Each structure stands twice: as C-alpha cells, then as structure tokens.
Amino acid sequence: MNDVSRRETDTTQHPHTTPEREIPSMCQHQPPCPTADSADRESARLAAHHPEQGWSLLCNGVLLFEDTGEILPDGRIIAPHRPLAGGRIVTAA
C-alpha cells in the first residue's frame, strides 16, 4: 500500500466537541410543561402521536411507548410501569 492511498485518522481532541449535546426545549407552552427529569414528565403535551406504531413524543423530549416505557432525551430508559391488574384472575376452562 502506498502513502497516497492510505487513510490516516486524526486522533487529536477537538475542543469544539462535547460529550453531551445540549438539548433545546421543545415546549413553548405557558406555563411550561414538566421537564423530562420531573416526576410528572408524562403530563407534558403531545408533540407527535403515532398510536399505530405504539409511541408518542412529548414536548419535553420524552418518547413514551404504549406499554408505558419511556426514553428520556438524554438516552436513559425508563422500564414499563403499567399498574398490575387487580381484582379477579380469569383462567381458561
């Protein structure tokens, strides 16, 4: 392999990059919707709703799934937290 066709990788640190992106707020409501870090984050308004695909995007950046699981804007995953069905249990005969 000659020097012209060889690719070199720049391994120096770039001062303009950061490990975490700054995520701008999508919420323009007054009063503003709860942030993605607040306990009532699921009460934010819908920004996009796709029930046929089983997900909704809230204006605080939370991706909410129909099984009640969530993905927060920073990439954290919240496991589904659907309440357990109380009452009677029906079994097939």
Short mmCIF file of C-alpha atoms in Angstrom, two decimals:
data_model
loop_
_atom_site.label_atom_id
_atom_site.label_comp_id
_atom_site.label_asym_id
_atom_site.label_seq_id
_atom_site.Cartn_x
_atom_site.Cartn_y
_atom_site.Cartn_z
CA MET A 1 0.00 0.00 0.00
CA ASN A 2 1.48 3.35 -0.93
CA ASP A 3 1.31 6.55 1.09
CA VAL A 4 -1.22 8.19 -1.24
CA SER A 5 -3.95 5.58 -0.80
CA ARG A 6 -3.50 5.13 2.95
CA ARG A 7 -6.02 6.94 5.12
CA GLU A 8 -4.86 8.49 8.33
CA THR A 9 -7.07 9.02 11.32
CA ASP A 10 -6.89 12.25 13.26
CA THR A 11 -6.74 11.21 16.90
CA THR A 12 -6.36 14.69 18.39
CA GLN A 13 -9.04 16.06 20.66
CA HIS A 14 -11.35 18.62 19.12
CA PRO A 15 -12.01 21.50 21.53
CA HIS A 16 -15.40 22.29 19.96
CA THR A 17 -16.95 18.88 20.69
CA THR A 18 -18.62 17.99 23.95
CA PRO A 19 -19.52 14.56 25.32
CA GLU A 20 -23.18 15.54 25.77
CA ARG A 21 -25.33 17.53 23.38
CA GLU A 22 -27.29 20.49 24.63
CA ILE A 23 -30.93 19.59 24.04
CA PRO A 24 -33.12 22.61 23.40
CA SER A 25 -36.54 22.71 24.98
CA MET A 26 -39.36 21.93 22.56
CA CYS A 27 -42.00 23.25 24.96
CA GLN A 28 -43.28 26.72 24.18
CA HIS A 29 -46.38 26.44 26.41
CA GLN A 30 -47.27 28.85 29.20
CA PRO A 31 -46.96 27.64 31.87
CA PRO A 32 -44.26 25.32 30.54
CA CYS A 33 -44.77 21.57 30.62
CA PRO A 34 -42.87 19.47 33.18
CA THR A 35 -39.28 18.75 32.25
CA ALA A 36 -38.08 15.26 31.33
CA ASP A 37 -36.43 14.98 34.77
CA SER A 38 -39.55 15.79 36.80
CA ALA A 39 -41.78 13.13 38.35
CA ASP A 40 -44.81 14.25 36.31
CA ARG A 41 -42.98 14.26 32.95
CA GLU A 42 -45.73 12.16 31.33
CA SER A 43 -48.22 15.04 31.69
CA ALA A 44 -46.40 17.13 29.06
CA ARG A 45 -48.32 17.87 25.86
CA LEU A 46 -48.00 15.70 22.77
CA ALA A 47 -45.63 16.89 20.06
CA ALA A 48 -46.19 13.82 17.85
CA HIS A 49 -48.58 10.91 18.28
CA HIS A 50 -48.37 7.62 16.38
CA PRO A 51 -50.74 5.13 18.04
CA GLU A 52 -50.47 2.77 15.06
CA GLN A 53 -46.76 2.42 15.89
CA GLY A 54 -47.24 2.50 19.66
CA TRP A 55 -45.34 5.67 20.58
CA SER A 56 -45.75 9.37 21.25
CA LEU A 57 -43.25 12.20 21.54
CA LEU A 58 -43.95 14.67 24.32
CA CYS A 59 -42.94 18.32 24.10
CA ASN A 60 -40.36 17.82 26.85
CA GLY A 61 -38.48 15.36 24.60
CA VAL A 62 -39.71 12.17 26.26
CA LEU A 63 -40.52 9.30 23.93
CA LEU A 64 -43.47 7.49 25.51
CA PHE A 65 -44.45 3.96 24.44
CA GLU A 66 -47.89 2.37 24.75
CA ASP A 67 -46.55 -0.19 27.25
CA THR A 68 -45.67 2.83 29.48
CA GLY A 69 -41.93 2.50 28.86
CA GLU A 70 -40.05 5.72 28.12
CA ILE A 71 -36.83 7.00 26.60
CA LEU A 72 -35.67 10.30 28.06
CA PRO A 73 -33.92 12.95 25.93
CA ASP A 74 -30.54 12.09 27.46
CA GLY A 75 -30.91 8.44 26.41
CA ARG A 76 -31.94 6.99 29.76
CA ILE A 77 -34.54 4.23 29.59
CA ILE A 78 -37.50 4.01 31.96
CA ALA A 79 -38.90 0.48 32.13
CA PRO A 80 -42.63 0.00 31.59
CA HIS A 81 -44.56 0.80 34.74
CA ARG A 82 -48.09 -0.22 33.85
CA PRO A 83 -50.08 -0.92 37.03
CA LEU A 84 -50.70 -4.56 37.74
CA ALA A 85 -54.28 -5.60 37.14
CA GLY A 86 -56.05 -6.06 40.43
CA GLY A 87 -59.20 -7.97 41.06
CA ARG A 88 -60.11 -11.34 39.72
CA ILE A 89 -57.98 -13.61 37.61
CA VAL A 90 -59.75 -15.47 34.82
CA THR A 91 -58.45 -18.83 33.66
CA ALA A 92 -59.45 -20.83 30.62
CA ALA A 93 -61.52 -23.94 31.27
#
